[in-house]
mmCIF file of C-alpha atoms in Angstrom:
data_model
loop_
_atom_site.group_PDB
_atom_site.id
_atom_site.type_symbol
_atom_site.label_atom_id
_atom_site.label_comp_id
_atom_site.label_asym_id
_atom_site.label_seq_id
_atom_site.Cartn_x
_atom_site.Cartn_y
_atom_site.Cartn_z
ATOM 1 C CA MET A 1 60.177 -40.003 22.224
ATOM 2 C CA ILE A 2 62.774 -39.636 19.896
ATOM 3 C CA ASP A 3 62.106 -40.659 15.988
ATOM 4 C CA SER A 4 65.339 -42.149 14.845
ATOM 5 C CA HIS A 5 64.028 -41.574 11.110
ATOM 6 C CA LEU A 6 61.871 -38.985 9.923
ATOM 7 C CA HIS A 7 62.197 -37.944 6.144
ATOM 8 C CA PHE A 8 60.867 -34.496 5.314
ATOM 9 C CA TRP A 9 60.654 -33.465 1.748
ATOM 10 C CA ASN A 10 59.743 -30.407 -0.504
ATOM 11 C CA PRO A 11 59.347 -31.257 -4.493
ATOM 12 C CA GLU A 12 58.322 -27.500 -5.149
ATOM 13 C CA HIS A 13 61.825 -26.376 -4.541
ATOM 14 C CA LEU A 14 64.331 -29.510 -4.330
ATOM 15 C CA THR A 15 64.471 -32.786 -6.751
ATOM 16 C CA TYR A 16 63.534 -36.633 -5.983
ATOM 17 C CA ASP A 17 63.292 -38.473 -8.727
ATOM 18 C CA TRP A 18 61.890 -41.771 -7.170
ATOM 19 C CA LEU A 19 58.687 -39.651 -6.100
ATOM 20 C CA GLN A 20 57.149 -40.120 -9.263
ATOM 21 C CA TYR A 21 56.773 -43.753 -8.107
ATOM 22 C CA VAL A 22 54.915 -43.240 -4.765
ATOM 23 C CA PRO A 23 52.266 -40.465 -6.153
ATOM 24 C CA ALA A 24 50.271 -41.024 -2.667
ATOM 25 C CA ILE A 25 53.106 -39.268 -0.523
ATOM 26 C CA SER A 26 54.802 -37.300 -3.479
ATOM 27 C CA GLY A 27 53.392 -33.785 -2.555
ATOM 28 C CA ARG A 28 55.361 -31.420 0.224
ATOM 29 C CA MET A 29 56.099 -33.579 3.456
ATOM 30 C CA GLY A 30 57.045 -31.126 6.411
ATOM 31 C CA PRO A 31 56.332 -30.242 9.744
ATOM 32 C CA GLU A 32 52.763 -28.884 8.884
ATOM 33 C CA GLU A 33 51.728 -32.306 7.521
ATOM 34 C CA PHE A 34 53.679 -34.098 10.081
ATOM 35 C CA ALA A 35 51.943 -32.556 13.023
ATOM 36 C CA ALA A 36 48.615 -33.774 11.387
ATOM 37 C CA THR A 37 49.712 -37.366 12.998
ATOM 38 C CA GLY A 38 49.450 -35.902 15.969
ATOM 39 C CA VAL A 39 52.085 -37.905 17.306
ATOM 40 C CA PRO A 40 54.057 -35.942 20.193
ATOM 41 C CA LEU A 41 57.979 -36.390 19.755
ATOM 42 C CA GLU A 42 60.495 -34.573 21.703
ATOM 43 C CA GLY A 43 62.956 -34.749 18.947
ATOM 44 C CA ALA A 44 63.943 -36.581 15.529
ATOM 45 C CA ILE A 45 66.868 -37.552 13.453
ATOM 46 C CA PHE A 46 66.572 -36.330 10.206
ATOM 47 C CA VAL A 47 67.379 -38.799 7.299
ATOM 48 C CA GLN A 48 68.324 -38.072 3.785
ATOM 49 C CA ALA A 49 65.470 -38.617 1.018
ATOM 50 C CA ASP A 50 67.593 -39.406 -1.988
ATOM 51 C CA CYS A 51 67.139 -35.628 -2.685
ATOM 52 C CA ALA A 52 69.155 -34.570 -5.967
ATOM 53 C CA GLN A 53 70.292 -31.427 -4.098
ATOM 54 C CA ALA A 54 71.820 -32.948 -1.205
ATOM 55 C CA LEU A 55 73.584 -29.812 0.512
ATOM 56 C CA ALA A 56 70.649 -27.853 -0.385
ATOM 57 C CA GLU A 57 68.889 -30.636 1.510
ATOM 58 C CA VAL A 58 70.441 -30.345 4.876
ATOM 59 C CA ASP A 59 70.394 -26.484 4.270
ATOM 60 C CA TRP A 60 66.430 -26.492 3.910
ATOM 61 C CA ILE A 61 66.033 -28.788 6.899
ATOM 62 C CA ASN A 62 68.217 -26.423 9.245
ATOM 63 C CA ARG A 63 65.532 -23.686 8.235
ATOM 64 C CA LEU A 64 62.634 -25.784 9.332
ATOM 65 C CA ASN A 65 60.780 -25.103 12.717
ATOM 66 C CA PHE A 66 61.004 -28.455 13.942
ATOM 67 C CA PRO A 67 63.032 -30.175 16.654
ATOM 68 C CA ILE A 68 65.636 -31.846 14.650
ATOM 69 C CA LEU A 69 68.204 -32.955 16.459
ATOM 70 C CA GLY A 70 70.547 -34.457 14.310
ATOM 71 C CA ILE A 71 70.392 -34.792 10.412
ATOM 72 C CA VAL A 72 71.860 -38.196 8.500
ATOM 73 C CA ALA A 73 72.807 -36.666 5.259
ATOM 74 C CA TYR A 74 73.340 -37.776 2.096
ATOM 75 C CA ALA A 75 77.237 -38.407 0.412
ATOM 76 C CA PRO A 76 78.687 -40.503 -2.423
ATOM 77 C CA LEU A 77 80.565 -42.825 -0.482
ATOM 78 C CA GLU A 78 81.392 -44.848 -3.494
ATOM 79 C CA LEU A 79 84.135 -41.917 -4.683
ATOM 80 C CA GLY A 80 85.964 -42.453 -1.631
ATOM 81 C CA ASP A 81 87.216 -39.481 0.630
ATOM 82 C CA THR A 82 85.117 -36.968 -1.479
ATOM 83 C CA PRO A 83 85.144 -33.378 -0.615
ATOM 84 C CA HIS A 84 81.287 -33.579 0.246
ATOM 85 C CA ILE A 85 82.080 -35.418 3.094
ATOM 86 C CA GLN A 86 84.014 -32.302 4.481
ATOM 87 C CA ALA A 87 81.485 -29.808 3.295
ATOM 88 C CA LEU A 88 79.227 -31.710 5.582
ATOM 89 C CA LYS A 89 81.575 -31.138 8.498
ATOM 90 C CA ALA A 90 80.714 -27.689 8.129
ATOM 91 C CA LYS A 91 76.822 -27.935 8.308
ATOM 92 C CA PRO A 92 74.873 -27.872 11.701
ATOM 93 C CA LYS A 93 73.178 -30.689 13.107
ATOM 94 C CA VAL A 94 74.659 -33.220 10.446
ATOM 95 C CA VAL A 95 75.661 -36.178 12.624
ATOM 96 C CA GLY A 96 75.629 -39.060 9.949
ATOM 97 C CA ILE A 97 76.364 -40.114 6.466
ATOM 98 C CA ARG A 98 73.797 -42.334 4.676
ATOM 99 C CA ARG A 99 74.680 -43.489 0.859
ATOM 100 C CA ASN A 100 71.372 -45.643 0.259
ATOM 101 C CA ALA A 101 72.794 -48.956 -1.265
ATOM 102 C CA GLN A 102 69.058 -50.781 -1.582
ATOM 103 C CA ASN A 103 69.241 -50.624 -5.356
ATOM 104 C CA GLU A 104 72.805 -50.845 -6.232
ATOM 105 C CA PRO A 105 74.351 -53.822 -7.878
ATOM 106 C CA ASP A 106 76.302 -57.091 -6.249
ATOM 107 C CA GLY A 107 79.742 -55.611 -5.380
ATOM 108 C CA PHE A 108 78.756 -51.684 -5.083
ATOM 109 C CA MET A 109 79.427 -52.219 -1.044
ATOM 110 C CA THR A 110 82.928 -54.057 -1.224
ATOM 111 C CA SER A 111 84.584 -51.855 -4.046
ATOM 112 C CA GLU A 112 87.286 -50.215 -3.050
ATOM 113 C CA GLY A 113 85.835 -46.598 -3.318
ATOM 114 C CA TYR A 114 82.626 -47.594 -1.110
ATOM 115 C CA ILE A 115 85.027 -48.942 1.570
ATOM 116 C CA ALA A 116 87.414 -45.935 1.213
ATOM 117 C CA GLY A 117 84.157 -43.861 1.623
ATOM 118 C CA LEU A 118 83.005 -45.383 5.006
ATOM 119 C CA ILE A 119 86.344 -45.020 6.605
ATOM 120 C CA ALA A 120 86.956 -41.747 5.524
ATOM 121 C CA ALA A 121 83.339 -40.698 7.012
ATOM 122 C CA ALA A 122 83.511 -42.942 10.353
ATOM 123 C CA GLN A 123 87.201 -40.912 10.875
ATOM 124 C CA ALA A 124 85.480 -37.293 10.116
ATOM 125 C CA GLY A 125 82.895 -38.394 13.281
ATOM 126 C CA PHE A 126 79.784 -39.226 11.192
ATOM 127 C CA SER A 127 77.429 -42.460 12.082
ATOM 128 C CA LEU A 128 76.522 -44.497 9.237
ATOM 129 C CA ASP A 129 72.951 -45.802 7.987
ATOM 130 C CA MET A 130 73.012 -48.626 6.022
ATOM 131 C CA CYS A 131 69.879 -48.980 3.816
ATOM 132 C CA ILE A 132 69.985 -52.175 2.042
ATOM 133 C CA ARG A 133 68.220 -55.314 1.128
ATOM 134 C CA ALA A 134 68.156 -58.653 3.028
ATOM 135 C CA ARG A 135 69.875 -60.465 0.112
ATOM 136 C CA GLN A 136 72.889 -57.901 0.808
ATOM 137 C CA LEU A 137 73.142 -58.324 4.383
ATOM 138 C CA PRO A 138 76.431 -60.805 3.844
ATOM 139 C CA GLU A 139 78.192 -58.478 1.281
ATOM 140 C CA LEU A 140 77.206 -55.679 4.271
ATOM 141 C CA ARG A 141 79.126 -57.972 6.811
ATOM 142 C CA GLN A 142 82.189 -58.241 4.457
ATOM 143 C CA ALA A 143 82.062 -54.317 3.967
ATOM 144 C CA LEU A 144 81.901 -53.884 7.740
ATOM 145 C CA ASP A 145 84.647 -56.452 8.471
ATOM 146 C CA ARG A 146 86.769 -53.878 6.648
ATOM 147 C CA LEU A 147 85.694 -50.877 8.239
ATOM 148 C CA PHE A 148 86.028 -51.799 11.456
ATOM 149 C CA ARG A 149 89.732 -53.112 10.740
ATOM 150 C CA ALA A 150 90.434 -49.218 9.879
ATOM 151 C CA ALA A 151 88.367 -47.435 12.204
ATOM 152 C CA PRO A 152 87.445 -49.828 14.979
ATOM 153 C CA GLU A 153 85.359 -46.734 16.764
ATOM 154 C CA ALA A 154 82.939 -46.228 13.926
ATOM 155 C CA ARG A 155 78.999 -46.398 14.545
ATOM 156 C CA VAL A 156 76.694 -48.079 11.979
ATOM 157 C CA ILE A 157 72.857 -48.436 12.062
ATOM 158 C CA LEU A 158 71.269 -50.920 10.022
ATOM 159 C CA ASP A 159 68.137 -49.270 8.536
ATOM 160 C CA HIS A 160 64.683 -51.287 8.580
ATOM 161 C CA LEU A 161 66.225 -54.085 10.217
ATOM 162 C CA GLY A 162 68.100 -55.081 6.605
ATOM 163 C CA LYS A 163 64.230 -55.014 4.896
ATOM 164 C CA PRO A 164 63.391 -58.367 5.270
ATOM 165 C CA GLU A 165 61.353 -59.775 2.770
ATOM 166 C CA ILE A 166 58.236 -60.217 5.000
ATOM 167 C CA LYS A 167 55.644 -60.089 1.612
ATOM 168 C CA ALA A 168 57.257 -62.767 0.193
ATOM 169 C CA HIS A 169 57.867 -64.939 3.590
ATOM 170 C CA GLY A 170 55.279 -63.951 6.216
ATOM 171 C CA ALA A 171 56.734 -64.473 9.765
ATOM 172 C CA ASP A 172 59.485 -66.824 8.490
ATOM 173 C CA ILE A 173 62.712 -65.095 9.719
ATOM 174 C CA SER A 174 64.873 -68.020 8.760
ATOM 175 C CA ALA A 175 63.983 -67.177 5.003
ATOM 176 C CA ASP A 176 67.075 -66.261 2.990
ATOM 177 C CA ASN A 177 68.997 -66.732 6.260
ATOM 178 C CA TRP A 178 67.837 -63.300 7.648
ATOM 179 C CA ASN A 179 67.765 -64.326 11.092
ATOM 180 C CA LYS A 180 71.535 -65.762 11.205
ATOM 181 C CA GLU A 181 73.056 -62.608 9.280
ATOM 182 C CA ILE A 182 71.350 -60.349 11.911
ATOM 183 C CA ASN A 183 72.859 -62.568 14.437
ATOM 184 C CA THR A 184 76.453 -62.063 12.932
ATOM 185 C CA LEU A 185 75.972 -58.242 12.673
ATOM 186 C CA ALA A 186 74.928 -58.009 15.943
ATOM 187 C CA GLY A 187 78.493 -59.955 17.107
ATOM 188 C CA LEU A 188 80.333 -56.843 15.423
ATOM 189 C CA PRO A 189 81.165 -53.570 17.854
ATOM 190 C CA HIS A 190 79.288 -50.647 17.518
ATOM 191 C CA VAL A 191 76.689 -51.870 15.095
ATOM 192 C CA PHE A 192 73.036 -51.010 16.093
ATOM 193 C CA CYS A 193 69.180 -51.667 14.867
ATOM 194 C CA LYS A 194 66.415 -49.738 13.713
ATOM 195 C CA LEU A 195 63.202 -50.972 14.128
ATOM 196 C CA SER A 196 61.658 -49.408 11.571
ATOM 197 C CA GLY A 197 60.456 -49.905 7.797
ATOM 198 C CA LEU A 198 58.833 -53.255 8.343
ATOM 199 C CA PRO A 199 55.210 -52.183 6.982
ATOM 200 C CA THR A 200 56.451 -51.545 3.658
ATOM 201 C CA GLU A 201 58.246 -54.548 3.578
ATOM 202 C CA ALA A 202 55.034 -56.180 4.175
ATOM 203 C CA ASP A 203 51.933 -56.509 1.949
ATOM 204 C CA TRP A 204 50.687 -52.737 2.113
ATOM 205 C CA LYS A 205 46.933 -53.259 2.568
ATOM 206 C CA HIS A 206 46.806 -56.570 4.659
ATOM 207 C CA TRP A 207 49.795 -57.111 7.189
ATOM 208 C CA THR A 208 49.285 -58.276 10.710
ATOM 209 C CA GLN A 209 51.001 -57.593 14.016
ATOM 210 C CA GLU A 210 51.860 -61.355 13.779
ATOM 211 C CA GLN A 211 53.342 -61.104 10.757
ATOM 212 C CA LEU A 212 55.890 -58.561 11.692
ATOM 213 C CA ARG A 213 56.765 -59.161 15.693
ATOM 214 C CA PRO A 214 58.772 -62.529 14.820
ATOM 215 C CA TYR A 215 61.650 -59.894 12.926
ATOM 216 C CA LEU A 216 60.986 -57.512 16.078
ATOM 217 C CA ASP A 217 61.410 -59.805 18.430
ATOM 218 C CA HIS A 218 64.469 -61.725 17.076
ATOM 219 C CA ALA A 219 66.333 -58.202 16.528
ATOM 220 C CA LEU A 220 65.365 -57.076 20.161
ATOM 221 C CA THR A 221 67.123 -60.437 21.345
ATOM 222 C CA ALA A 222 70.194 -60.017 19.137
ATOM 223 C CA PHE A 223 71.065 -56.712 19.438
ATOM 224 C CA GLY A 224 69.089 -55.789 22.767
ATOM 225 C CA PRO A 225 67.574 -53.063 23.678
ATOM 226 C CA SER A 226 70.432 -50.723 24.230
ATOM 227 C CA ARG A 227 71.271 -51.259 20.185
ATOM 228 C CA CYS A 228 67.756 -51.136 18.760
ATOM 229 C CA LEU A 229 66.157 -47.766 18.385
ATOM 230 C CA PHE A 230 62.568 -46.730 17.194
ATOM 231 C CA GLY A 231 62.005 -45.271 13.441
ATOM 232 C CA GLY A 232 58.736 -44.175 12.403
ATOM 233 C CA ASP A 233 59.952 -43.808 8.556
ATOM 234 C CA TRP A 234 57.412 -41.256 7.909
ATOM 235 C CA PRO A 235 55.985 -40.452 5.656
ATOM 236 C CA VAL A 236 57.064 -43.517 3.948
ATOM 237 C CA VAL A 237 54.879 -45.591 6.539
ATOM 238 C CA ASP A 238 51.860 -44.111 5.666
ATOM 239 C CA LEU A 239 51.839 -46.075 1.932
ATOM 240 C CA ALA A 240 51.388 -49.123 4.473
ATOM 241 C CA GLY A 241 49.352 -48.455 7.335
ATOM 242 C CA GLY A 242 50.478 -45.116 8.925
ATOM 243 C CA TYR A 243 52.553 -43.881 11.741
ATOM 244 C CA ALA A 244 50.155 -44.834 14.938
ATOM 245 C CA ARG A 245 49.709 -48.504 13.539
ATOM 246 C CA TRP A 246 53.382 -49.034 13.625
ATOM 247 C CA GLN A 247 54.076 -46.935 16.969
ATOM 248 C CA ALA A 248 51.747 -49.429 18.411
ATOM 249 C CA VAL A 249 53.613 -52.562 17.076
ATOM 250 C CA VAL A 250 56.667 -51.540 18.446
ATOM 251 C CA ALA A 251 55.343 -50.684 21.616
ATOM 252 C CA SER A 252 53.883 -54.193 22.192
ATOM 253 C CA ALA A 253 57.095 -55.875 21.035
ATOM 254 C CA ILE A 254 58.924 -54.038 23.929
ATOM 255 C CA SER A 255 55.996 -54.041 26.381
ATOM 256 C CA HIS A 256 57.334 -56.931 28.170
ATOM 257 C CA LEU A 257 60.598 -55.217 28.903
ATOM 258 C CA PRO A 258 61.854 -53.103 32.289
ATOM 259 C CA LYS A 259 61.045 -49.403 31.633
ATOM 260 C CA ASP A 260 64.391 -48.214 31.454
ATOM 261 C CA GLN A 261 65.036 -50.929 28.468
ATOM 262 C CA GLN A 262 62.024 -49.566 27.150
ATOM 263 C CA THR A 263 63.133 -46.098 27.170
ATOM 264 C CA GLU A 264 66.547 -46.813 25.751
ATOM 265 C CA VAL A 265 64.229 -48.086 22.490
ATOM 266 C CA TRP A 266 62.255 -44.804 22.240
ATOM 267 C CA SER A 267 65.157 -42.326 22.731
ATOM 268 C CA GLY A 268 68.137 -43.768 24.797
ATOM 269 C CA THR A 269 70.005 -45.860 22.037
ATOM 270 C CA THR A 270 69.304 -42.913 19.277
ATOM 271 C CA ARG A 271 70.755 -40.244 21.687
ATOM 272 C CA THR A 272 73.475 -42.663 22.029
ATOM 273 C CA VAL A 273 74.568 -43.895 18.451
ATOM 274 C CA TYR A 274 73.680 -40.428 17.249
ATOM 275 C CA GLN A 275 75.593 -38.376 19.959
ATOM 276 C CA VAL A 276 73.097 -36.023 20.680
#
């Protein structure tokens, strides 16, 4: 198994302002702490953790003794073709860029600067992880229409299935037109869907597999296994039941698929989209 969405952080040496809001996971989270999960990994894609020292975060990850196959780093895409993008080209293992937009105002993803940044990152050979909320899916679609016109071969990964509001809507995948927006995104070229992050979009303490499965089933149908990839979202997933419980839900959702398609979800799609 290759985990397509793994975070590490070290607040003793780097700054993560957002950790103050999640004290349960605010300490150092590195390879030693991950080992306590008992999850065997062939490798993982590290995804930036909104660290204030973004380039230093990449350097720290590259020094760790862990099978990191690729790094999805931060870049301020709203600044357009920023030198930060070229700086990342010189860093080992950096395969993608993520500018977390889930807390940004309406219009952020369709601004001229952000669109220019997406295009520059794609043309530099980086994949693009998109971390947004369900209400932002229509705006993302508009942004991607412009991206693909300029960079048809761009590779885009939708993190956490677009963060549907499971806590509010339960298993109702039609709420807020989430299912229709997912279908539309699945119709765009080179868009992939990360099977990750659903437990923290539900009630952290009381979510059930029956609430999460309709979202997984719909994404698998819309995108197909060859464009879906498993992400553990550790250690954030520890806020809502833990890694093993989430992994079991995904395993159940794909258990009816042929073995080769299950392998795509567990590792093959990650190799393809991140080119590792």
